[in-house]
Structure formats: structure tokens, C-alpha cells
XYZ file of C-alpha atoms in Angstrom:
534
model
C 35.435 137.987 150.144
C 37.950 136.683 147.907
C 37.638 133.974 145.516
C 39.220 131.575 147.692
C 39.724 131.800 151.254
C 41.382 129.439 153.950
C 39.765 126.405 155.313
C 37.811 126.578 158.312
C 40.014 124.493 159.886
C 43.556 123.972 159.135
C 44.523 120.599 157.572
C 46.139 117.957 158.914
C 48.121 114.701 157.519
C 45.279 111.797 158.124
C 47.049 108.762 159.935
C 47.017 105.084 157.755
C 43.976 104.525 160.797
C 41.795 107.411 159.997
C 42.398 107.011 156.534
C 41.139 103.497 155.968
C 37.829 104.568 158.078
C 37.266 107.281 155.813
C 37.847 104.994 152.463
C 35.155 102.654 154.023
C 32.347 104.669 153.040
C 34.195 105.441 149.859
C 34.869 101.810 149.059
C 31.373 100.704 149.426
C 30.396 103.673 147.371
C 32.330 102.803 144.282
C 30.945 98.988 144.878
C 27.410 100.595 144.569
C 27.910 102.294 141.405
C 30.160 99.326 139.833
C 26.871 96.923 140.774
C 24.598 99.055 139.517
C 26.579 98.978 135.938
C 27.192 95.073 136.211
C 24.408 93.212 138.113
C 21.728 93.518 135.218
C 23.893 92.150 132.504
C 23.043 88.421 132.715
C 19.490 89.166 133.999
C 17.785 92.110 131.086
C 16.322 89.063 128.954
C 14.477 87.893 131.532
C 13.430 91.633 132.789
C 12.633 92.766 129.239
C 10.082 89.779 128.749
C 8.265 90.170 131.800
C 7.835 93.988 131.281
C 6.586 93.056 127.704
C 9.228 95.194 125.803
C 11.281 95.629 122.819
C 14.345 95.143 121.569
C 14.404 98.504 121.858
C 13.711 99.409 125.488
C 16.095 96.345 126.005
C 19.063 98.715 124.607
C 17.770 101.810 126.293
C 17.660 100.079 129.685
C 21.571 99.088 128.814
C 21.954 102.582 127.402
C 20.401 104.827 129.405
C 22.588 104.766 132.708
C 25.372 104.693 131.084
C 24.465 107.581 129.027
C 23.327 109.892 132.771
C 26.271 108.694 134.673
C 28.946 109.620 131.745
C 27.595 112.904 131.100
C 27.155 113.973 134.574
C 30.665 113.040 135.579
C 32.645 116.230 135.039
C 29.275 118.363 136.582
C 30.143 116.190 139.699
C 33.984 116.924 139.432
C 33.098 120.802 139.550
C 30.692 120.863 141.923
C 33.459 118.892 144.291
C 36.067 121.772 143.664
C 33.299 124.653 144.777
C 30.920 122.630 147.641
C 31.519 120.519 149.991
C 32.593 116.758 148.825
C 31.035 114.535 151.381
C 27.769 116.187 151.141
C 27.529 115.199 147.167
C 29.245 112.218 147.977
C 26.183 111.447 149.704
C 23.603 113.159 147.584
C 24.628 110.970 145.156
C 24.409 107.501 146.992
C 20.850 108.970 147.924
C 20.130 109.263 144.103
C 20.874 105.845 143.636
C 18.853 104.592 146.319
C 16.001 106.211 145.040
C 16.806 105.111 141.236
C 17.652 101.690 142.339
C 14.047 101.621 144.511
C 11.892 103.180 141.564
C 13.896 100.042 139.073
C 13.112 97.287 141.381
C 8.759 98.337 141.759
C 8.985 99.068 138.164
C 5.507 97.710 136.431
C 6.520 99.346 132.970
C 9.615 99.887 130.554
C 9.201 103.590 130.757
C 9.239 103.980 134.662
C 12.673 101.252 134.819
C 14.183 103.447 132.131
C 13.734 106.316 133.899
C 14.594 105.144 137.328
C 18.096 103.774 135.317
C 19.004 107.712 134.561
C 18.401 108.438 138.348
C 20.958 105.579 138.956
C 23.685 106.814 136.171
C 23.218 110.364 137.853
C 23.629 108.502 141.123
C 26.572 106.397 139.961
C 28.140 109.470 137.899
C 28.911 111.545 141.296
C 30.190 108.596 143.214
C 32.766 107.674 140.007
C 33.978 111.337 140.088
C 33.836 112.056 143.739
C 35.462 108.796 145.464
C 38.711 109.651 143.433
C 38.592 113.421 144.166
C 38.230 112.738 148.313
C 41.104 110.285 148.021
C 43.404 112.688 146.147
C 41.599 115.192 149.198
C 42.888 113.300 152.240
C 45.726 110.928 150.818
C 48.821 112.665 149.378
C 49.871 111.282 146.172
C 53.114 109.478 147.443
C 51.122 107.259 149.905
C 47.931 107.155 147.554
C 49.364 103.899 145.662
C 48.858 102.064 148.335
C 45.142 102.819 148.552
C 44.474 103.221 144.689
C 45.577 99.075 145.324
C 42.182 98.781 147.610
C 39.665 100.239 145.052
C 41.342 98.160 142.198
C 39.732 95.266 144.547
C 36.956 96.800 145.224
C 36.592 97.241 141.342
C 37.592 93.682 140.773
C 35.103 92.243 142.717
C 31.979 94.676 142.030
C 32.554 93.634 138.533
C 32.680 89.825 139.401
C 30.029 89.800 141.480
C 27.516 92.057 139.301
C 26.744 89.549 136.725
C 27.391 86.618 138.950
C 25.017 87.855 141.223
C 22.096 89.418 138.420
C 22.327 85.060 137.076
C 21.728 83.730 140.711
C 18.916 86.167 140.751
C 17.219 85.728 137.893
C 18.073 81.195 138.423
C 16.507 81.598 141.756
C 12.488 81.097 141.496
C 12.088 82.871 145.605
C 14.049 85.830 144.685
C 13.616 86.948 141.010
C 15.323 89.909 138.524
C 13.695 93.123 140.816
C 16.352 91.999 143.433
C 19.654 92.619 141.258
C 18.386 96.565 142.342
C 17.271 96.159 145.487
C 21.014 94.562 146.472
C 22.466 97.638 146.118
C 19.823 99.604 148.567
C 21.537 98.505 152.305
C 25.423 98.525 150.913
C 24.587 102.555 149.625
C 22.836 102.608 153.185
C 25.532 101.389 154.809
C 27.789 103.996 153.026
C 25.748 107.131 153.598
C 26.453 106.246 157.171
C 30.092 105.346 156.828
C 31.171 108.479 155.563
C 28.936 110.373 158.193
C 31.140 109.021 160.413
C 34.391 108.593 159.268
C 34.943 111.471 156.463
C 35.958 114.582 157.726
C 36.856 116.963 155.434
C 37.254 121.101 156.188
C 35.047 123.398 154.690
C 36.439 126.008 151.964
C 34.418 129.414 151.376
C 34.750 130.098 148.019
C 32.616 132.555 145.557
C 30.611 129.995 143.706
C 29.453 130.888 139.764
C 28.066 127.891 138.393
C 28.365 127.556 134.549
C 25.009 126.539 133.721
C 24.836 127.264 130.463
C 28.259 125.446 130.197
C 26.314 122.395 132.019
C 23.742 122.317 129.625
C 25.753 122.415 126.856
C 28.005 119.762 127.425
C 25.351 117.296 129.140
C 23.059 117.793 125.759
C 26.409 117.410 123.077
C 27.733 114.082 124.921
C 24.181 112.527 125.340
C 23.892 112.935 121.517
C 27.143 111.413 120.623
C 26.518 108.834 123.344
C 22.770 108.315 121.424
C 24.518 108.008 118.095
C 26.938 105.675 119.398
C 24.855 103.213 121.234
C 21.953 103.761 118.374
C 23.460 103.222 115.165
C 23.624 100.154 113.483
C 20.858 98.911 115.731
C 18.242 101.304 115.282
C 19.636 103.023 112.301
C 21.942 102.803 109.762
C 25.369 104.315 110.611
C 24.801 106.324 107.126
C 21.500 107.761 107.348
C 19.486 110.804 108.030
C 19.537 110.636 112.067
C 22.876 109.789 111.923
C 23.659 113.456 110.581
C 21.280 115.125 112.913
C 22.708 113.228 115.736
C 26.574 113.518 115.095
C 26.139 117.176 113.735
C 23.884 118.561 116.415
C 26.385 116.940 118.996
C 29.532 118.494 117.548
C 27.875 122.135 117.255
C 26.340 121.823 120.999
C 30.332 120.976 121.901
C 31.506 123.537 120.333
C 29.044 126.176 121.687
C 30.704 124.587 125.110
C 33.744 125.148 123.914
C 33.180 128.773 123.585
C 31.652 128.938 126.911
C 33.514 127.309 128.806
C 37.206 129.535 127.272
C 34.774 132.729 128.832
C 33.180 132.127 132.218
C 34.947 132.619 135.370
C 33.971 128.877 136.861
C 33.401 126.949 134.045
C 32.499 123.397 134.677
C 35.591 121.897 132.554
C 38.442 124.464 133.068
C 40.246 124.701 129.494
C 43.189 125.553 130.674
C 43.970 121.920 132.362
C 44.558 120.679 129.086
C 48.001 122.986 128.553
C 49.023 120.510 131.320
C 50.671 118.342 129.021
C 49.938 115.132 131.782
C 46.390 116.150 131.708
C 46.545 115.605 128.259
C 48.082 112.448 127.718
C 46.323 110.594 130.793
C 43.014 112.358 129.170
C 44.332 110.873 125.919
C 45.234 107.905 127.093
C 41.848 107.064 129.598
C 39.515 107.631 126.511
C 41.875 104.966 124.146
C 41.625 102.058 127.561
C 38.227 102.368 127.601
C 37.423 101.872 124.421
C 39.961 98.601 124.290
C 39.216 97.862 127.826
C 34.966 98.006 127.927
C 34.462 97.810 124.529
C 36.823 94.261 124.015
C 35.475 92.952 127.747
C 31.965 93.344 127.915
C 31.072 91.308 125.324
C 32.887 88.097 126.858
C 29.596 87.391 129.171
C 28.011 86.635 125.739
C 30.994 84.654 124.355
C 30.388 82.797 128.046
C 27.003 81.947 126.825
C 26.935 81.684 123.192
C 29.676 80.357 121.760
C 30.842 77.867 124.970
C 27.294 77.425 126.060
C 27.640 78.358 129.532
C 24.665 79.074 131.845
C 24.701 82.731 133.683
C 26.281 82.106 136.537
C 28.817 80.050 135.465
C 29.371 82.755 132.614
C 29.693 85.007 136.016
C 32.494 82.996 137.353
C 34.407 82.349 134.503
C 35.593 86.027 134.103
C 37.137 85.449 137.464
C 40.880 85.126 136.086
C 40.940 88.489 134.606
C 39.468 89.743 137.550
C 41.895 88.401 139.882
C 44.957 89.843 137.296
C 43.651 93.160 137.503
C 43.403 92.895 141.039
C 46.794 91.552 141.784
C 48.358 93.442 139.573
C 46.694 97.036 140.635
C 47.332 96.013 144.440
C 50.814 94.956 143.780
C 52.020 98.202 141.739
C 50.367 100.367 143.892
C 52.302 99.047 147.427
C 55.670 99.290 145.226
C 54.404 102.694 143.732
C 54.054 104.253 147.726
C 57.357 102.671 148.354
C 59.578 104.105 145.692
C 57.600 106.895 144.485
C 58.242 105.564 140.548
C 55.133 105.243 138.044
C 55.996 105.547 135.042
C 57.080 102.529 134.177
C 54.040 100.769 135.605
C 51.990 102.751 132.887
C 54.258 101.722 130.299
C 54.291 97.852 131.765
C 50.330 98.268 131.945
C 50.013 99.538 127.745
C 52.438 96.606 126.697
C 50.647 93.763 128.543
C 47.158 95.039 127.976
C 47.783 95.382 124.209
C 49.008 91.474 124.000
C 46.120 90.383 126.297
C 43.626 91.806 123.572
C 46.260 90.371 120.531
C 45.647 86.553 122.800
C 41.993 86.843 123.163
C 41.861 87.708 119.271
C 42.626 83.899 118.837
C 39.633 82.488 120.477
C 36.665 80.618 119.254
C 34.157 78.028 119.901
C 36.826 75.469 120.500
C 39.114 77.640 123.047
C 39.893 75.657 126.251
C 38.994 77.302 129.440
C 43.212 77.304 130.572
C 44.023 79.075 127.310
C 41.174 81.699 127.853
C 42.149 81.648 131.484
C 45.967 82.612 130.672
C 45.054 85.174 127.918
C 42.099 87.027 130.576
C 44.808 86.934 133.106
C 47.401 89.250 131.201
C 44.383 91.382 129.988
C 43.451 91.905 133.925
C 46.791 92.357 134.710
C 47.914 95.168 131.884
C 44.328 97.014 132.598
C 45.003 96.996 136.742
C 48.653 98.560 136.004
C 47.364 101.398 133.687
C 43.475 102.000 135.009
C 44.062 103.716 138.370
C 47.440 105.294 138.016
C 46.267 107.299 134.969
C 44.278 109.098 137.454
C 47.406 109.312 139.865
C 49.943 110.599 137.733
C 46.751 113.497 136.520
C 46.283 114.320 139.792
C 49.839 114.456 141.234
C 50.520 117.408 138.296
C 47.227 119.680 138.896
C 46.490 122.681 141.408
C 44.522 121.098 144.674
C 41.598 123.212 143.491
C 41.393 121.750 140.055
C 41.388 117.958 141.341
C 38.138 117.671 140.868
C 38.248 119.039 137.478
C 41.369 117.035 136.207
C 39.745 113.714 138.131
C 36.165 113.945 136.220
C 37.365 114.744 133.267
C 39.665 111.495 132.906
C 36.406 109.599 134.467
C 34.663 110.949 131.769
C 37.191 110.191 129.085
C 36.683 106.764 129.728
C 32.979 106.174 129.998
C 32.961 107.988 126.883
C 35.516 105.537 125.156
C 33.664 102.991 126.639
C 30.239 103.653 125.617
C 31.886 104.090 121.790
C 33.724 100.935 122.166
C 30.622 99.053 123.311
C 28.426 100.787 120.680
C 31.292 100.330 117.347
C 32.182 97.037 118.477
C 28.581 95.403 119.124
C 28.013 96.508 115.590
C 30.623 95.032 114.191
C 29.902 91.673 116.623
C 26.600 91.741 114.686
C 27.715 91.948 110.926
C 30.280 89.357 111.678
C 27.690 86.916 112.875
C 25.162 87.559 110.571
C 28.268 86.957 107.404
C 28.900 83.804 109.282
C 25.535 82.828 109.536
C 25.299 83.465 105.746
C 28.117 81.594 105.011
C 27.027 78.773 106.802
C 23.096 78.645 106.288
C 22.585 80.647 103.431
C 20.398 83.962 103.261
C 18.137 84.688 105.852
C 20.975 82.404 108.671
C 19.587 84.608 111.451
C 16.090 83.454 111.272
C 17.109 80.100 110.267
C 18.757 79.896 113.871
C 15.874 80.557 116.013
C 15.121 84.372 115.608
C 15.420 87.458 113.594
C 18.361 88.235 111.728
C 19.391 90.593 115.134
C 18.243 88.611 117.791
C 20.721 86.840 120.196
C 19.791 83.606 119.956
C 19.134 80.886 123.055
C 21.739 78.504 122.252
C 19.819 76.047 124.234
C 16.889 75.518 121.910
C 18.627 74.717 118.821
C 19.091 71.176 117.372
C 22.861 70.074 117.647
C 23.657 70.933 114.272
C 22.209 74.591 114.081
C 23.863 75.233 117.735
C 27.506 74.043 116.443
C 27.042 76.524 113.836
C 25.932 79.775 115.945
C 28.763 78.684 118.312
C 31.269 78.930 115.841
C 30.323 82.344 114.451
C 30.128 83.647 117.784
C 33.511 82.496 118.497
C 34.959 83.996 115.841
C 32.849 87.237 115.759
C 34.057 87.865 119.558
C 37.557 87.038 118.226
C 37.505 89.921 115.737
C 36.067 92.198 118.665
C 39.957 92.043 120.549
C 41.933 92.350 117.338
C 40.275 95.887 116.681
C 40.278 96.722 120.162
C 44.023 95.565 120.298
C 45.308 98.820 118.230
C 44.020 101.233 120.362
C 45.305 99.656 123.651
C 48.681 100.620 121.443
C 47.703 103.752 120.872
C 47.520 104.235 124.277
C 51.135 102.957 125.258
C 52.061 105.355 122.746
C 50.391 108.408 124.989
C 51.475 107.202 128.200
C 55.137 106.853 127.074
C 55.442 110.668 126.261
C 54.081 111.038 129.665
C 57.195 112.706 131.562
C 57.503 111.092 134.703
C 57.222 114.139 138.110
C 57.858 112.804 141.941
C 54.947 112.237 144.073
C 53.869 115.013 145.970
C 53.924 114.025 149.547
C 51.231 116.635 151.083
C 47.294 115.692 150.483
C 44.829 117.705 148.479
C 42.993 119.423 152.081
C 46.864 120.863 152.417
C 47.810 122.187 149.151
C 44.571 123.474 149.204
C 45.004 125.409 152.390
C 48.625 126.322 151.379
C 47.324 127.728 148.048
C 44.740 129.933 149.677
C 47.362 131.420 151.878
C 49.588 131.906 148.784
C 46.586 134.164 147.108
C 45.753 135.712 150.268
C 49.164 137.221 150.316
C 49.830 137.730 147.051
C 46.293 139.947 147.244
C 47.697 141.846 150.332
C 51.062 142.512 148.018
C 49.316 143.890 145.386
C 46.551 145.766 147.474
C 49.643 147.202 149.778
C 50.765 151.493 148.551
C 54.245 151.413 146.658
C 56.621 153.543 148.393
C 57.824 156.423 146.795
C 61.710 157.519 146.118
């Protein structure tokens, strides 16, 4: 058998019907896995009490699906170029059903930590895979159009997840164990969808999986990812676990490296990266979500903190930079299917995003909601121009059999650069707040406002005077959060614009696929054929 042989069935260009069955299952998919990321963030203090944890188990509840679904991203993107897509696409949902069952009955930190890595795995596969089965059955010219759809299905996953974790956790009959039992019917529902609807032809192949390769990469990220969400919480950025961590991490990468340049299938072909696209978009993925999740996430607490805002209403109030992105992502992609151009929305996307994050680095306590509106707005809107066609322009410049590959790997870029972001910039959140505490209260200013020097405190329970003083450093602290984030939403405008702009291929994945078996099929029978003789 050769290493890659025709499809069963010979490929055929999906009609705008069968396609929008087929991204049902897909689109309530990706709302799974963006639930499972979002849903818990207003609603952890309330779990963490009633389990009797720690501080500590509160960051590895945070920590640890991020962690699983990050590093199992590009094993998902491999296994979609050798096996077939909709069967992982629903071995994964089934993961997170399971993950998302053990969280909710959880009596104990240990067991909802646990069942948290079975949702990261869960949510990893459906991050890498619902990308790789669009590129799969939509050709690249017409995939704007759709790319549009999942920026809404993006946009309001991550609206709803904290909006819905605060009605929760604010409603006495329902309580925190539902925010992961909501996700249980729509996976459900999705497992069935794509029974139905997703048909996709199967493609023999000889399969070598890389596990060494696997192994090596999984155990390098996690400790970077450890380091990252650890230090300055845990430890001290300079200290002894610190070196173990960051040095351990960059020999285990390196070992992959080495690997990975020497195995016939490994898990992140090498040679993408001389595709100088794949680069750039790689480049360019890991900068946006650094800016991007790293500036954003900490709003919720802004929400809270520093405008003393109750959960839900935190929830609602990032609705203007959700409805940006999703305009915005909708808009480009309908005018992206009609002219084929997408260059300049990348460049459009780097040059709004980056003055978003330069706005929001005005804020404080005293910020009125239409000002924070207006800046959140052109944050949305620069993040929904650059966030999906990154993966578009990748994927338009790759081999059909390395979509998976080149898809994963700019998934991964960004969960890495925005666990980093998250972890860098919550430190720096901390030591800002704890100087302006200082400043304000004198030494000890943490525990003088209602806690430890590290705790977040309940605005709530202070005395006017104290609470107009955490407020403000808040304020300011989240403040200094966009203006470092700011720079590398530049850098990534930078990357993008050496991006050289290609046209839109206009056949799907299934039938380069099929036409690139053919093409080794017969360059095999050219070289296997006798050379005649003169």
C-alpha cells in the first residue's frame, strides 16, 4: 500500500445546503468547548469555598484545562490528517461530556481538577478539529463566508459563559455544579448533528504515530504552561522551581525538536514552517493571544472590582466588544468570499486591535460605561478581522494533507500566548495593586482591605472609604494590563504585513486531497515504470 491512497469515494463540491447542516454539529461543538473555558469564570469563588479549597486549587481549577486543551491541540491536528475527522470530532465531545459530568458530582478539589483536564482534552480536539473539517468540506474562496458564522458562535459562547456561570451561582434552585452540566445536552446534541449531517470520505493511509514526539511536546508545553500560570503566585519568578521548570521545558522541546526533524509522521511536521505564511500567521496567532486573552480576561474583574458590578451584570457589560468582534468577523468574511482579497482585512484587524488596547489603557475607576463601551467596541472589532482569517490565509497556502497540521499548530500558538499573557499579566495586575495599596494605606494595604496581601478582595464588604481606594487601584492596575498588551498587538501588524497576499483556492480540502493522491499515485507508477533503452 502506498503512503497515501485515493479516497474511498471521490469528492464532491458540498452545496451552501449541505454545508450549513454539516457546520451545525460543528458550530455547537466549538460553543461547547468556548463554555467550558468561560462559564466558570464568575462562579470559582463560590465553587472553591464550598469544596473547602485553596487559593491554590482555585488557580489549578483555572489552570488546569487550559493547560490539557493547549497541549493536546496539535496531537488532535495530526491525528485529523491520518484518521478519520468526524470520528475524533466526536471522541472528543464524548470527553467532554464525561469531564463536564465527573466536574458537576465533584465532592472534592482533586476529583473537579481532574475532571477539568478531561474537559481541556475534550475542548483541545474540538478547537483543532472544527477548523480542519471546515477547511475539509469548504474551499477557501467560499470559507469567509462561514469563518463569519463561528466568529458568532465565538462571540456569543464567550458572552454567555460568564453571564450564564453568575445567573448560576445568583440562583439559590440551581447552584455552581450546573455551569457544567449546561454544556452536557448542547455536546449531546452535537454528537448527533454531525452523525447526521458530516460526511466526509475515508482516506487509507499508512499510519506511524510519533509517540515519542507526543510525549515530548505534551510534557515541554505543560511545563512552560506550569511556569507561566505558577510564578509569581506560587513562586517567585526568580527562584529555584523557576529554573527547573523553564529549563526542563526548553530541553524536553528540544528533544522534540530532534524528533520530530527524524520520524516519518511526526506530530508537528517541521517542514510547514519553510512556508513563509505558516510562519507569520504562526507568528502572528501566538502575539493576538497574548494581547487578545491576556488584556481581555481580566475585564470581568475590572467589572467587579473597580466599577462594583455584580456577576451578571459584569456578564453583560462585555457585550459591546462582543458584538464588534462579531460584526466585524461576519462582515469581512461575506466581503472576503466575494472578492477573494484578505490581506488587507489582517492589516485593518492589527491597526484597530492595537488602538483598542492603547483606549482601554486609559481606564479607571471613574471610566463611564459609553467610553468603555466605544473603546471594547474597536478592540472586538480589530480581534474579529485578524482572529479567524489568520487561520484562512494558513490554510489556503498548505498541502490538503497538512491542514490539520498547519490548523493545530496556529490553535496552539494562541492558547499558548494566551495562557502567557494571562499568567505575565495577572502578575503584573497584582504588584500594581498591591504598590497602590501601599501608596494609599501604607504597608501591609492588602490586609488592611479585607484580606491577605493576594487575595481579591469583596468590594462589597468594605466601608466607603477603604472600597474607593481598592477601586481606584484596580482601575488603574487593569489600565496598565492594555498598555503592555498594546505592543504586542503591534508586533503582530508587523507579521501580518509581510504576509504576501495568494488567491483563494476555490476547491475544498476532501478534493485537493483526492487530487494529491492521484498526483503520487502516478508519479509512483512513473518512477516504478522500465526506462527504455536507445
Amino acid at each position: 500500500m502506498t503512503a497515501t491512497e485515493a479516497p474511498d469515494q471521490a469528492p464532491t463540491s458540498m452545496t451552501n445546503r449541505q454545508i450549513l447542516q454539516a457546520m451545525s454539529g460543528l458550530m455547537a461543538g466549538m460553543f461547547v468547548a468556548i463554555l467550558a473555558g468561560t462559564v466558570v469564570a464568575n462562579a470559582l469563588p463560590r465553587i472553591i469555598a464550598d469544596l473547602g479549597a485553596s487559593q491554590s486549587a482555585y488557580t489549578w481549577v483555572v489552570t488546569s484545562e487550559l493547560l490539557a486543551m493547549t497541549a493536546t491541540v496539535p496531537l488532535w491536528g495530526k491525528l485529523s490528517d491520518l484518521y478519520n475527522k468526524k470520528l475524533l470530532l466526536q471522541l472528543s465531545l464524548g470527553m467532554f461530556v464525561v469531564g463536564s459530568l465527573l466536574a458537576g458530582f465533584s465532592q472534592g478539589v482533586e476529583l473537579l481538577i481532574f475532571s477539568r483536564v478531561m474537559q481541556g482534552i475534550g475542548a483541545g480536539g474540538l478547537t483543532a478539529l472544527a477548523q480542519v473539517v471546515m477547511a475539509a468540506v469548504i474551499p477557501p474562496r467560499r470559507l469567509g463566508k462561514y469563518a463569519g458564522m463561528f466568529g458568532a458562535v465565538f462571540a456569543v459562547g464567550t458572552v454567555a459563559g460568564p453571564l450564564v456561570g453568575g445567573v448560576m451561582v445568583d440562583t439559590s434552585w440551581l447552584g455552581w455544579r450546573w455551569c457544567f452540566f449546561i454544556g452536557v445536552p448542547f455536546a449531546l446534541i452535537a454528537i448527533a448533528l454531525l452523525q447526521r449531517t458530516l460526511h466526509l470520505p475515508t482516506v487509507r493511509r499508512d499510519v506511524k504515530i510519533d509517540y515519542l514526539g507526543a510525549f515530548l511536546i505534551v510534557a515541554g508545553v505543560s511545563a512552560i504552561l506550569v511556569w507561566t500560570s505558577l510564578a509569581g503566585n506560587q513562586f517567585d519568578w526568580a527562584s529555584w522551581q523557576t529554573a527547573a521548570l523553564t529549563g526542563g521545558g526548553v530541553l524536553l522541546l528540544v528533544a522534540a525538536v530532534y524528533v520530530e526533524a527524524r520520524v516519518p509522521e511526526p506530530v508537528i511536521p517541521l517542514t510547514i514552517f519553510r512556508n513563509r505564511t505558516v510562519t507569520l500567521t504562526t507568528i502572528a496567532s501566538l502575539l493576538v493571544g497574548v494581547a487578545m486573552f491576556g488584556g481581555t480576561v481580566f475585564l470581568s474583574q475590572y467589572f467587579q472590582i473597580a466599577l462594583g458590578k455584580s456577576p451578571t451584570v459584569a456578564g453583560l457589560m462585555g457585550l459591546p466588544m462582543i458584538m464588534g468582534l462579531l460584526v466585524s468577523s461576519t462582515v469581512a468574511g461575506q466581503i472576503i468570499s466575494a472578492t477573494g482579497r484578505w490581506k488587507v482585512f489582517l492589516i485593518a484587524g492589527g491597526i484597530i486591535m492595537t488602538a483598542g488596547l492603547a483606549m482601554l489603557s486609559t481606564i479607571d475607576a471613574g471610566t463611564g460605561f459609553g467610553l468603555l463601551s466605544l473603546y471594547m467596541a474597536v478592540l472586538g472589532i480589530g480581534v474579529g478581522l485578524l482572529m479567524q482569517n489568520l487561520i484562512l490565509a494558513a490554510q489556503n497556502d498548505v498541502p490538503a494533507s497538512e491542514l490539520g497540521a498547519a490548523t493545530s499548530v496556529l490553535s496552539f500558538f494562541r492558547s499558548m500566548g494566551g495562557t502567557i499573557g494571562t499568567s505575565v499579566l495577572g502578575a503584573i495586575l497584582a504588584n500594581r495593586v498591591a504598590s497602590e495599596l501601599a501608596k494609599s494605606l501604607g504597608t501591609g494595604g492588602g490586609a488592611a482591605a479585607g484580606g491577605s496581601s493576594d487575595a481579591v478582595p469583596d468590594v462589597t464588604k468594605l466601608p466607603a472609604p477603604m472600597r474607593e481606594v481598592v477601586e481606584n487601584a484596580y482601575g488603574l492596575a487593569t489600565a496598565d494590563l492594555f498598555l503592555v498588551a498594546a505592543p504586542f498587538a503591534a508586533l503582530a501588524l508587523v507579521a501580518v504585513v509581510f504576509i504576501k497576499e495568494k488567491p483563494l483556492k476555490t476547491t475544498s480540502g476532501m478534493e485537493r486531497l483526492a487530487e494529491e493522491a492521484k498526483q503520487a499515485m502516478a508519479d509512483g507508477d512513473k518512477q516504478s515504470s522500465p526506462t527504455p533503452v536507445g
